[in-house]
Coordinates of C-alpha atoms in Angstrom, one line a residue:
Chain C
X1 CA 32.8 -8.4 -21.9
X2 CA 29.8 -10.0 -22.5
X3 CA 31.7 -12.1 -26.0
X4 CA 34.3 -13.1 -23.1
X5 CA 31.6 -14.6 -20.2
X6 CA 30.0 -16.5 -23.4
X7 CA 32.1 -18.3 -24.2
X8 CA 33.7 -18.9 -20.1
X9 CA 30.2 -19.3 -20.2
X10 CA 30.6 -23.2 -23.0
X11 CA 34.0 -23.6 -21.1
X12 CA 32.9 -24.2 -17.5
X13 CA 33.0 -27.9 -17.2
X14 CA 29.3 -27.5 -15.6
X15 CA 27.8 -26.1 -18.0
X16 CA 27.4 -29.1 -20.7
X17 CA 23.8 -29.6 -19.7
X18 CA 23.7 -26.3 -22.2
X19 CA 22.6 -27.5 -25.5
X20 CA 22.8 -25.4 -28.8
X21 CA 18.8 -24.0 -29.0
X22 CA 19.5 -22.3 -25.2
X23 CA 22.3 -20.1 -27.0
X24 CA 21.0 -19.5 -29.9
X25 CA 17.2 -18.0 -27.6
X26 CA 19.9 -15.9 -25.4
X27 CA 23.0 -14.7 -27.6
X28 CA 21.1 -13.3 -30.8
X29 CA 18.7 -12.3 -28.2
X30 CA 20.5 -8.3 -28.8
X31 CA 20.1 -7.4 -31.4
X32 CA 15.9 -8.5 -31.2
X33 CA 15.6 -6.6 -28.0
X34 CA 17.6 -3.7 -30.1
X35 CA 15.1 -3.7 -32.3
X36 CA 12.4 -4.0 -31.3
X37 CA 12.7 -2.2 -28.0
X38 CA 10.3 1.2 -28.3
X39 CA 7.7 -1.1 -29.6
X40 CA 5.8 -2.9 -26.8
X41 CA 3.6 -4.5 -28.8
X42 CA 6.7 -6.7 -30.5
X43 CA 7.7 -7.4 -27.4
X44 CA 3.9 -8.9 -26.3
X45 CA 4.5 -11.1 -29.3
X46 CA 8.2 -12.5 -28.5
X47 CA 6.7 -13.4 -25.1
X48 CA 4.0 -15.1 -26.1
X49 CA 6.5 -16.9 -28.7
X50 CA 8.7 -17.8 -25.9
X51 CA 6.5 -19.6 -23.5
X52 CA 4.0 -21.3 -26.4
X53 CA 7.1 -22.9 -27.8
X54 CA 9.2 -23.0 -24.8
X55 CA 9.0 -25.6 -22.0
X56 CA 9.4 -24.2 -18.9
X57 CA 12.2 -25.9 -18.4
X58 CA 14.1 -24.5 -20.8
X59 CA 12.8 -20.6 -19.3
X60 CA 14.4 -21.2 -16.5
X61 CA 18.0 -22.6 -18.0
X62 CA 17.3 -19.2 -20.2
X63 CA 17.1 -17.4 -16.7
X64 CA 20.4 -18.6 -15.6
X65 CA 21.7 -18.3 -18.2
X66 CA 21.0 -14.3 -19.1
X67 CA 22.4 -14.4 -15.4
X68 CA 25.7 -15.8 -15.2
X69 CA 26.5 -14.0 -18.8
X70 CA 25.2 -10.7 -16.5
X71 CA 23.0 -9.9 -19.1
X72 CA 20.3 -7.3 -17.2
X73 CA 17.9 -6.9 -20.4
X74 CA 17.4 -10.8 -20.9
X75 CA 17.4 -11.6 -16.8
X76 CA 14.6 -8.8 -16.3
X77 CA 12.5 -10.3 -19.8
X78 CA 13.0 -13.7 -19.0
X79 CA 11.8 -13.0 -15.0
X80 CA 8.6 -10.6 -16.0
X81 CA 8.1 -13.9 -18.9
X82 CA 7.5 -16.1 -16.2
X83 CA 6.0 -13.5 -13.1
X84 CA 3.1 -13.4 -16.2
X85 CA 3.0 -17.2 -16.2
X86 CA 2.9 -18.1 -12.6
X87 CA -0.2 -14.7 -11.9
X88 CA -3.0 -16.5 -9.7
X89 CA -1.5 -20.4 -10.5
X90 CA -1.2 -22.2 -7.0
X91 CA 1.7 -22.9 -5.8
X92 CA 1.5 -25.9 -7.2
X93 CA 0.9 -25.2 -10.1
X94 CA 4.9 -23.1 -9.5
X95 CA 6.2 -25.7 -7.7
X96 CA 5.7 -27.4 -11.7
X97 CA 6.5 -24.7 -13.6
X98 CA 10.3 -24.7 -11.1
X99 CA 10.2 -28.2 -11.5
X100 CA 10.9 -27.8 -7.9
X101 CA 9.9 -30.6 -5.1
X102 CA 9.2 -29.1 -1.5
X103 CA 10.8 -29.4 1.2
X104 CA 9.2 -28.6 3.9
X105 CA 8.4 -30.4 6.7
X106 CA 4.5 -31.9 5.8
X107 CA 2.3 -30.3 9.5
X108 CA 4.8 -27.0 8.5
X109 CA 3.5 -27.4 5.0
X110 CA 0.2 -26.7 6.6
X111 CA 0.6 -24.5 9.1
X112 CA 1.4 -22.7 6.0
X113 CA -0.7 -23.0 4.3
X114 CA -3.9 -21.9 7.1
X115 CA -1.0 -19.1 8.0
X116 CA -3.0 -16.7 5.3
X117 CA -6.1 -18.3 5.5
X118 CA -7.6 -16.3 2.8
X119 CA -9.8 -17.0 0.3
X120 CA -11.5 -16.0 -3.7
X121 CA -15.1 -14.5 -4.4
X122 CA -16.0 -13.4 -7.2
X123 CA -17.0 -9.5 -7.2
X124 CA -21.0 -8.6 -6.5
X125 CA -23.4 -6.2 -7.8
X126 CA -24.0 -3.7 -7.3
Chain X
X1 CA 16.7 -27.9 -10.4
X2 CA 16.9 -25.1 -7.7
X3 CA 17.0 -21.8 -8.8
X4 CA 19.5 -19.4 -7.2
X5 CA 18.1 -17.0 -4.3
X6 CA 19.0 -14.1 -6.7
X7 CA 18.2 -14.7 -9.7
X8 CA 14.7 -16.0 -6.9
X9 CA 14.8 -12.2 -5.5
X10 CA 14.6 -11.1 -9.6
X11 CA 11.1 -13.4 -10.3
X12 CA 9.7 -11.9 -7.1
X13 CA 10.2 -8.5 -7.3
X14 CA 8.1 -9.0 -10.6
X15 CA 5.0 -10.6 -8.7
X16 CA 1.4 -8.8 -9.9
X17 CA -0.2 -9.0 -7.0
X18 CA 0.1 -10.0 -3.6
X19 CA -1.9 -13.2 -3.9
X20 CA 1.0 -14.2 -6.3
X21 CA 3.6 -13.5 -2.9
X22 CA 2.0 -16.0 -1.0
X23 CA 2.0 -18.4 -3.2
X24 CA 5.1 -18.1 -4.5
X25 CA 6.4 -17.9 -0.3
X26 CA 4.7 -21.3 0.2
X27 CA 6.5 -23.1 -2.7
X28 CA 10.3 -24.0 -0.8
X29 CA 12.2 -22.4 2.1
X30 CA 14.3 -20.8 -0.4
X31 CA 11.3 -18.5 -1.9
X32 CA 9.2 -17.5 1.4
X33 CA 13.0 -17.2 2.6
X34 CA 13.8 -15.1 0.1
X35 CA 10.2 -13.3 0.0
X36 CA 10.3 -12.2 4.0
X37 CA 13.1 -10.7 2.9
X38 CA 12.0 -8.1 0.6
X39 CA 8.6 -7.5 2.0
X40 CA 9.7 -3.1 2.2
X41 CA 8.8 -2.8 -1.9
X42 CA 6.1 -0.6 -2.5
X43 CA 2.9 -2.5 -3.4
X44 CA -0.7 -1.7 -3.7
X45 CA -2.8 -1.0 -0.7
X46 CA -5.2 -3.7 -0.2
X47 CA -9.8 -1.8 0.0
X48 CA -10.4 -2.8 3.7
X49 CA -14.9 -2.9 3.4
X50 CA -17.4 -2.1 6.2
X51 CA -18.2 -4.7 9.0
X52 CA -20.7 -7.1 8.1
X53 CA -22.6 -7.5 10.6
X54 CA -23.2 -11.2 10.2
X55 CA -20.2 -12.1 10.2
X56 CA -16.8 -12.0 11.5
X57 CA -15.3 -12.6 8.0
X58 CA -13.8 -9.3 6.9
X59 CA -14.2 -8.7 2.8
X60 CA -11.5 -7.0 0.8
X61 CA -10.4 -5.6 -2.2
X62 CA -7.4 -5.5 -4.7
X63 CA -6.4 -3.0 -6.7
X64 CA -3.9 -4.8 -8.4
X65 CA -6.5 -7.9 -10.0
X66 CA -9.8 -6.0 -9.5
X67 CA -10.6 -9.6 -6.9
X68 CA -12.6 -9.1 -3.7
X69 CA -10.8 -11.2 -0.7
X70 CA -11.5 -12.2 2.4
X71 CA -10.6 -12.6 5.2
X72 CA -11.4 -14.3 9.6
X73 CA -11.1 -10.8 11.1
X74 CA -12.8 -11.7 14.5
X75 CA -10.6 -8.8 16.7
X76 CA -11.7 -5.9 14.9
X77 CA -15.1 -6.9 15.0
X78 CA -17.1 -3.7 16.6
X79 CA -14.8 -1.1 15.9
X80 CA -13.7 1.5 14.0
X81 CA -10.2 0.8 11.7
X82 CA -7.3 3.0 10.8
X83 CA -5.2 2.1 7.5
X84 CA -2.3 2.6 7.2
X85 CA 1.2 1.5 4.3
X86 CA 2.7 -1.2 7.2
X87 CA 0.5 -4.2 7.3
X88 CA -1.0 -2.5 10.4
X89 CA -4.3 -1.2 11.3
X90 CA -5.2 1.2 14.6
X91 CA -8.4 -0.2 16.3
X92 CA -10.4 1.3 18.5
X93 CA -14.2 -0.1 20.2
X94 CA -16.8 0.6 22.3
X95 CA -13.9 0.0 25.5
X96 CA -11.8 2.5 24.5
X97 CA -9.8 0.0 24.1
X98 CA -6.6 0.7 21.4
X99 CA -5.1 -2.0 19.1
X100 CA -3.0 -2.0 16.2
X101 CA -3.4 -5.7 14.0
X102 CA -1.1 -6.9 11.9
X103 CA -3.2 -8.1 9.1
X104 CA -2.0 -11.5 8.2
X105 CA -0.4 -12.2 11.3
X106 CA -2.9 -11.3 13.7
X107 CA -0.5 -10.4 16.1
X108 CA -1.9 -7.7 17.9
X109 CA 0.2 -4.4 20.2
X110 CA -1.7 -3.4 22.9
X111 CA -1.7 0.7 22.7
X112 CA -1.7 3.0 26.0
X113 CA -5.1 3.0 27.5
X114 CA -7.0 6.7 25.4
X115 CA -7.2 8.6 29.1
X116 CA -5.6 11.5 28.6
X117 CA -7.2 12.0 25.3
X118 CA -10.8 11.7 26.9
X119 CA -10.3 14.2 29.8
X120 CA -9.5 16.6 27.2
X121 CA -12.9 15.3 24.8
X122 CA -15.2 14.2 27.5
X123 CA -18.8 15.0 25.2
X124 CA -17.5 12.6 21.9
X125 CA -19.1 9.1 21.3
X126 CA -16.1 6.2 21.0
X127 CA -16.2 6.2 17.4
X128 CA -15.5 9.8 16.7
X129 CA -12.5 11.1 19.8
X130 CA -10.0 9.8 18.1
X131 CA -10.1 11.4 14.1
X132 CA -6.9 9.8 12.5
X133 CA -5.1 7.1 14.0
X134 CA -1.4 7.6 11.9
X135 CA 1.3 5.0 12.1
X136 CA 5.2 6.3 11.8
X137 CA 6.8 2.9 11.4
X138 CA 6.4 -0.6 11.2
X139 CA 6.6 -2.4 14.9
X140 CA 7.5 -4.9 12.7
X141 CA 10.9 -3.6 11.4
X142 CA 10.9 -0.9 14.2
X143 CA 12.5 -1.6 17.8
X144 CA 11.2 1.8 18.4
X145 CA 6.8 2.4 17.9
X146 CA 5.4 5.6 17.1
X147 CA 1.6 6.4 17.1
X148 CA -0.2 10.0 16.9
X149 CA -3.2 9.8 17.2
X150 CA -6.1 13.7 16.2
X151 CA -8.8 13.9 17.9
X152 CA -11.6 16.6 18.6
X153 CA -13.3 19.6 18.8
X154 CA -10.7 21.3 18.0
X155 CA -8.5 18.6 16.3
X156 CA -6.3 18.3 19.0
X157 CA -2.6 15.8 18.3
X158 CA -1.1 12.7 20.5
X159 CA 2.0 10.4 20.0
X160 CA 2.6 7.3 21.6
X161 CA 5.9 5.5 22.3
X162 CA 6.2 2.5 22.8
X163 CA 7.9 1.6 26.3
X164 CA 5.4 4.4 27.3
X165 CA 3.0 4.7 29.6
X166 CA 0.4 7.2 28.3
X167 CA -1.0 9.3 25.6
X168 CA 1.0 12.3 25.6
X169 CA -0.6 15.1 24.5
X170 CA 1.4 17.9 22.3
X171 CA 0.3 21.5 23.6
X172 CA -0.8 23.9 21.5
X173 CA -1.3 28.1 22.3
X174 CA -2.0 29.0 19.1
X175 CA -4.6 26.9 19.2
X176 CA -4.0 25.2 16.1
X177 CA -6.9 22.5 14.3
X178 CA -4.3 19.2 12.5
X179 CA -5.5 17.7 9.4
X180 CA -2.6 14.8 9.1
X181 CA 1.4 14.5 10.2
X182 CA 4.1 12.9 7.7
X183 CA 7.6 12.1 8.1
X184 CA 10.5 13.8 5.7
X185 CA 13.8 13.4 5.4
X186 CA 13.6 12.4 9.2
X187 CA 11.2 15.6 10.6
X188 CA 7.7 15.3 11.6
X189 CA 5.8 17.9 10.2
X190 CA 2.3 18.7 10.4
X191 CA -0.6 20.2 8.0
X192 CA -2.4 22.6 10.5
X193 CA -6.2 25.4 10.0
X194 CA -5.8 25.4 5.6
X195 CA -2.9 24.2 5.4
X196 CA -0.1 25.7 7.5
X197 CA 3.2 23.5 8.3
X198 CA 4.3 23.0 10.6
X199 CA 7.6 21.3 12.4
X200 CA 7.5 19.0 14.9
X201 CA 9.5 18.4 17.7
X202 CA 8.6 14.7 19.5
X203 CA 11.6 13.9 21.3
X204 CA 11.1 14.8 24.5
X205 CA 9.5 12.0 26.3
X206 CA 6.7 13.3 27.4
X207 CA 6.7 17.0 25.6
X208 CA 6.9 17.8 22.8
X209 CA 7.5 21.2 20.4
X210 CA 5.0 22.6 16.9
X211 CA 7.1 24.9 14.7
X212 CA 5.1 26.8 12.1
X213 CA 7.4 27.0 9.1
X214 CA 5.5 28.4 6.0
X215 CA 1.6 29.8 6.3
X216 CA -1.1 27.5 4.7
X217 CA -1.9 29.2 1.1
X218 CA -4.7 32.1 0.2
X219 CA -8.2 31.6 0.4
X220 CA -8.3 33.0 -3.4
X221 CA -6.1 29.9 -4.1
X222 CA -7.6 27.1 -1.6
X223 CA -10.6 29.0 -0.8
X224 CA -11.8 26.0 2.1
X225 CA -11.0 22.7 1.4
X226 CA -13.3 19.8 3.4
X227 CA -9.9 17.1 4.0
X228 CA -6.4 18.6 3.9
X229 CA -3.6 15.4 3.5
X230 CA 0.2 15.4 3.8
X231 CA 2.2 13.3 2.4
X232 CA 5.9 12.8 1.4
X233 CA 7.5 11.6 -1.9
X234 CA 11.4 10.5 -2.1
X235 CA 11.8 13.9 -3.0
X236 CA 9.0 16.0 -2.2
X237 CA 6.4 17.2 0.4
X238 CA 2.8 17.6 -0.9
X239 CA 0.0 18.7 0.7
X240 CA -3.6 17.5 -1.1
X241 CA -6.8 19.5 -0.5
X242 CA -10.0 17.5 -1.1
X243 CA -12.9 19.1 -2.0
X244 CA -16.6 18.4 -2.6
X245 CA -20.0 19.1 -2.2
X246 CA -22.9 18.6 0.8
X247 CA -26.0 16.9 0.6
X248 CA -27.1 18.1 3.4
X249 CA -30.9 15.5 3.2
X250 CA -28.9 12.6 3.0
X251 CA -26.3 13.7 5.6
X252 CA -24.3 12.9 3.7
X253 CA -20.5 14.5 1.4
X254 CA -19.3 14.3 -2.3
X255 CA -16.1 14.4 -3.7
X256 CA -15.2 16.3 -6.7
X257 CA -11.8 17.3 -7.0
X258 CA -8.5 17.5 -5.5
X259 CA -5.6 20.0 -5.9
X260 CA -2.0 19.2 -4.6
X261 CA 0.4 21.6 -3.6
X262 CA 4.0 20.7 -3.1
X263 CA 5.9 23.1 -0.5
X264 CA 9.4 25.0 -1.8
X265 CA 12.2 24.2 0.3
X266 CA 13.8 26.8 -0.5
X267 CA 10.4 30.0 -0.2
X268 CA 8.8 28.1 2.8
X269 CA 6.0 28.5 0.7
X270 CA 3.7 25.3 -1.0
X271 CA 3.1 25.5 -5.3
X272 CA 0.4 24.5 -6.7
X273 CA 1.0 21.3 -8.8
X274 CA -0.8 21.7 -12.0
X275 CA 1.0 19.0 -14.2
X276 CA 1.1 16.0 -13.1
X277 CA 2.4 13.9 -10.7
X278 CA 5.6 12.4 -10.8
X279 CA 5.1 9.2 -11.5
X280 CA 3.4 8.5 -8.2
X281 CA -0.5 7.8 -6.9
X282 CA -1.9 8.9 -3.9
X283 CA -3.9 7.7 -1.3
X284 CA -6.0 8.9 1.2
X285 CA -8.4 9.1 4.1
X286 CA -9.0 7.1 7.0
X287 CA -5.3 7.0 8.6
X288 CA -2.6 7.1 7.2
X289 CA -1.9 8.9 3.6
X290 CA 0.8 8.1 1.5
X291 CA 2.0 8.1 -1.9
X292 CA 3.5 5.1 -4.3
X293 CA 6.2 4.9 -7.6
X294 CA 3.7 4.0 -9.9
X295 CA 7.2 3.4 -12.2
X296 CA 7.8 -0.2 -10.8
X297 CA 4.1 -1.2 -10.1
X298 CA 0.9 -1.8 -12.2
X299 CA -0.1 0.9 -10.6
X300 CA -2.1 4.0 -12.6
X301 CA 0.2 7.4 -11.6
X302 CA -1.5 10.4 -11.1
X303 CA -4.3 9.7 -9.0
X304 CA -4.9 10.4 -5.5
X305 CA -7.4 7.2 -4.4
X306 CA -10.0 8.5 -1.8
X307 CA -12.2 6.3 1.2
X308 CA -14.4 8.6 3.7
X309 CA -13.5 10.0 6.5
X310 CA -16.1 13.5 7.3
X311 CA -17.1 11.3 9.7
X312 CA -18.9 15.6 10.4
X313 CA -22.9 14.4 10.5
X314 CA -22.0 10.6 12.0
X315 CA -23.2 12.5 15.6
X316 CA -25.2 9.5 17.2
X317 CA -25.0 5.0 16.8
X318 CA -27.1 3.6 15.2
X319 CA -27.6 4.5 11.3
X320 CA -25.1 5.7 9.0
X321 CA -24.0 8.1 7.8
X322 CA -21.5 8.5 3.9
X323 CA -19.1 6.1 4.1
X324 CA -19.5 6.3 0.7
X325 CA -17.3 9.0 -0.7
X326 CA -15.0 6.3 -1.6
X327 CA -12.7 7.0 -5.2
X328 CA -9.8 8.0 -7.3
X329 CA -9.4 11.5 -8.8
X330 CA -8.0 11.1 -12.5
X331 CA -5.2 13.9 -11.8
X332 CA -4.8 14.9 -15.5
X333 CA -8.7 14.4 -16.6
X334 CA -9.4 16.0 -13.4
X335 CA -12.3 14.2 -12.3
X336 CA -13.9 10.9 -10.8
X337 CA -13.4 7.5 -11.4
X338 CA -15.4 4.6 -8.4
X339 CA -13.8 1.9 -7.8
X340 CA -15.4 -0.9 -8.3
X341 CA -15.2 -2.7 -5.1
X342 CA -19.3 -4.3 -5.4
X343 CA -21.7 -4.0 -2.8
X344 CA -20.3 -2.3 0.9
X345 CA -22.6 -1.1 3.8
X346 CA -20.8 1.7 5.8
X347 CA -22.1 1.9 10.0
X348 CA -21.7 4.2 12.4
X349 CA -18.2 3.7 13.3
X350 CA -16.9 1.4 10.1
X351 CA -16.3 3.1 6.1
X352 CA -14.2 1.6 3.7
X353 CA -10.3 2.2 4.7
X354 CA -6.9 1.9 2.3
X355 CA -4.5 -0.6 4.0
X356 CA -1.4 -2.6 1.8
X357 CA -0.7 -6.9 3.3
X358 CA 2.0 -7.8 4.3
X359 CA 3.2 -10.8 4.9
X360 CA 5.8 -10.3 8.0

């Protein structure tokens, strides 16, 4: 089933912007995943490698490809990688990461910031 | 290019902390709507620390990232609070007014006046009138509302429903002392005395039925627990027994260990859990008692996180007695460990409590 979907993915006109690079990253993933599934440390290293070598926009495309191919393990892995990458980051950082623009009205956005009006502080000494 | 909502959902479901959740909810309309639609996932609670006199800022400690957060909460100044996993807390002030407060949205729901409760416990100070409030459902999600109160010198039970003008007292011919209430498979249960399990029927308006269905474990097994809690997972009902020792010179109590019992519904008897808690951790203390499945979130499993809900020595206003018996019991190693929440100074009406922040 996976092979059929892959072929459809490349035949589909709308996916013309899929580069070879992405195809070569996503498709070998099952083998790599199977080989190192049991080894958390290697997965962590692969995740670091991915974050270093792959631009956020490419990572987004990887996620979309994994989603389209219904490739659950890859989707899980890439989404976890992204969740780790945006941990403790600001709203602007997350927007830039995904190449998104805010579609809120200016007043609306300010209201949202105030909605959860809280701030971070370091832990005091005992 | 915008990600489709189902993909955004996959990412949001894997975020670590509530703070991350709030941050991504501000990215765009799609992201915000996804966040609002999945606010029911299991999540680690915050520790809401004791009130500080000089300020309306309330401090919180997050178990997710070991950071402290602060929130402007003038609504709770001077009041005693009880926590819940629903994003709401229960407050009771010196004026004997009780409210539900949504922590993040700062929306309040007034609960009925405490007159019926006060007539049965006339000599109690306002801050020790009610030992525990249990919020049985989420007012943001459910149109019905059910709050249980355990009050007075003999731990009687009262409940309030939306649309009911006053607290209904549960008649209790066997004079059972209630410790906790939980809902499992749509049935309400109470944990009484030293572990008696009762079924509660609260359907008839302003009337209630209490039926003992399982006896307490023998005294050899459980001796005299300090506190008892009732928690449910999707599969089972558990009785949590808390033990420690008194330090009379300091008028406080220190927890040293817990015993966990699981109900065998076939035998209608409690059985001790001697191995691990299967993939969950427990939160007990001032307010609801609950479990969190740890397979899907970043949380230590097999632990009992507790706050100080022993108000035995706090008879009078003024000096705070107790409030510092807060920590986590590691079931595997059977030791109590401290939590790195930093400075906290309990007041005679204010102590740390667990509360799970939610957006709605």
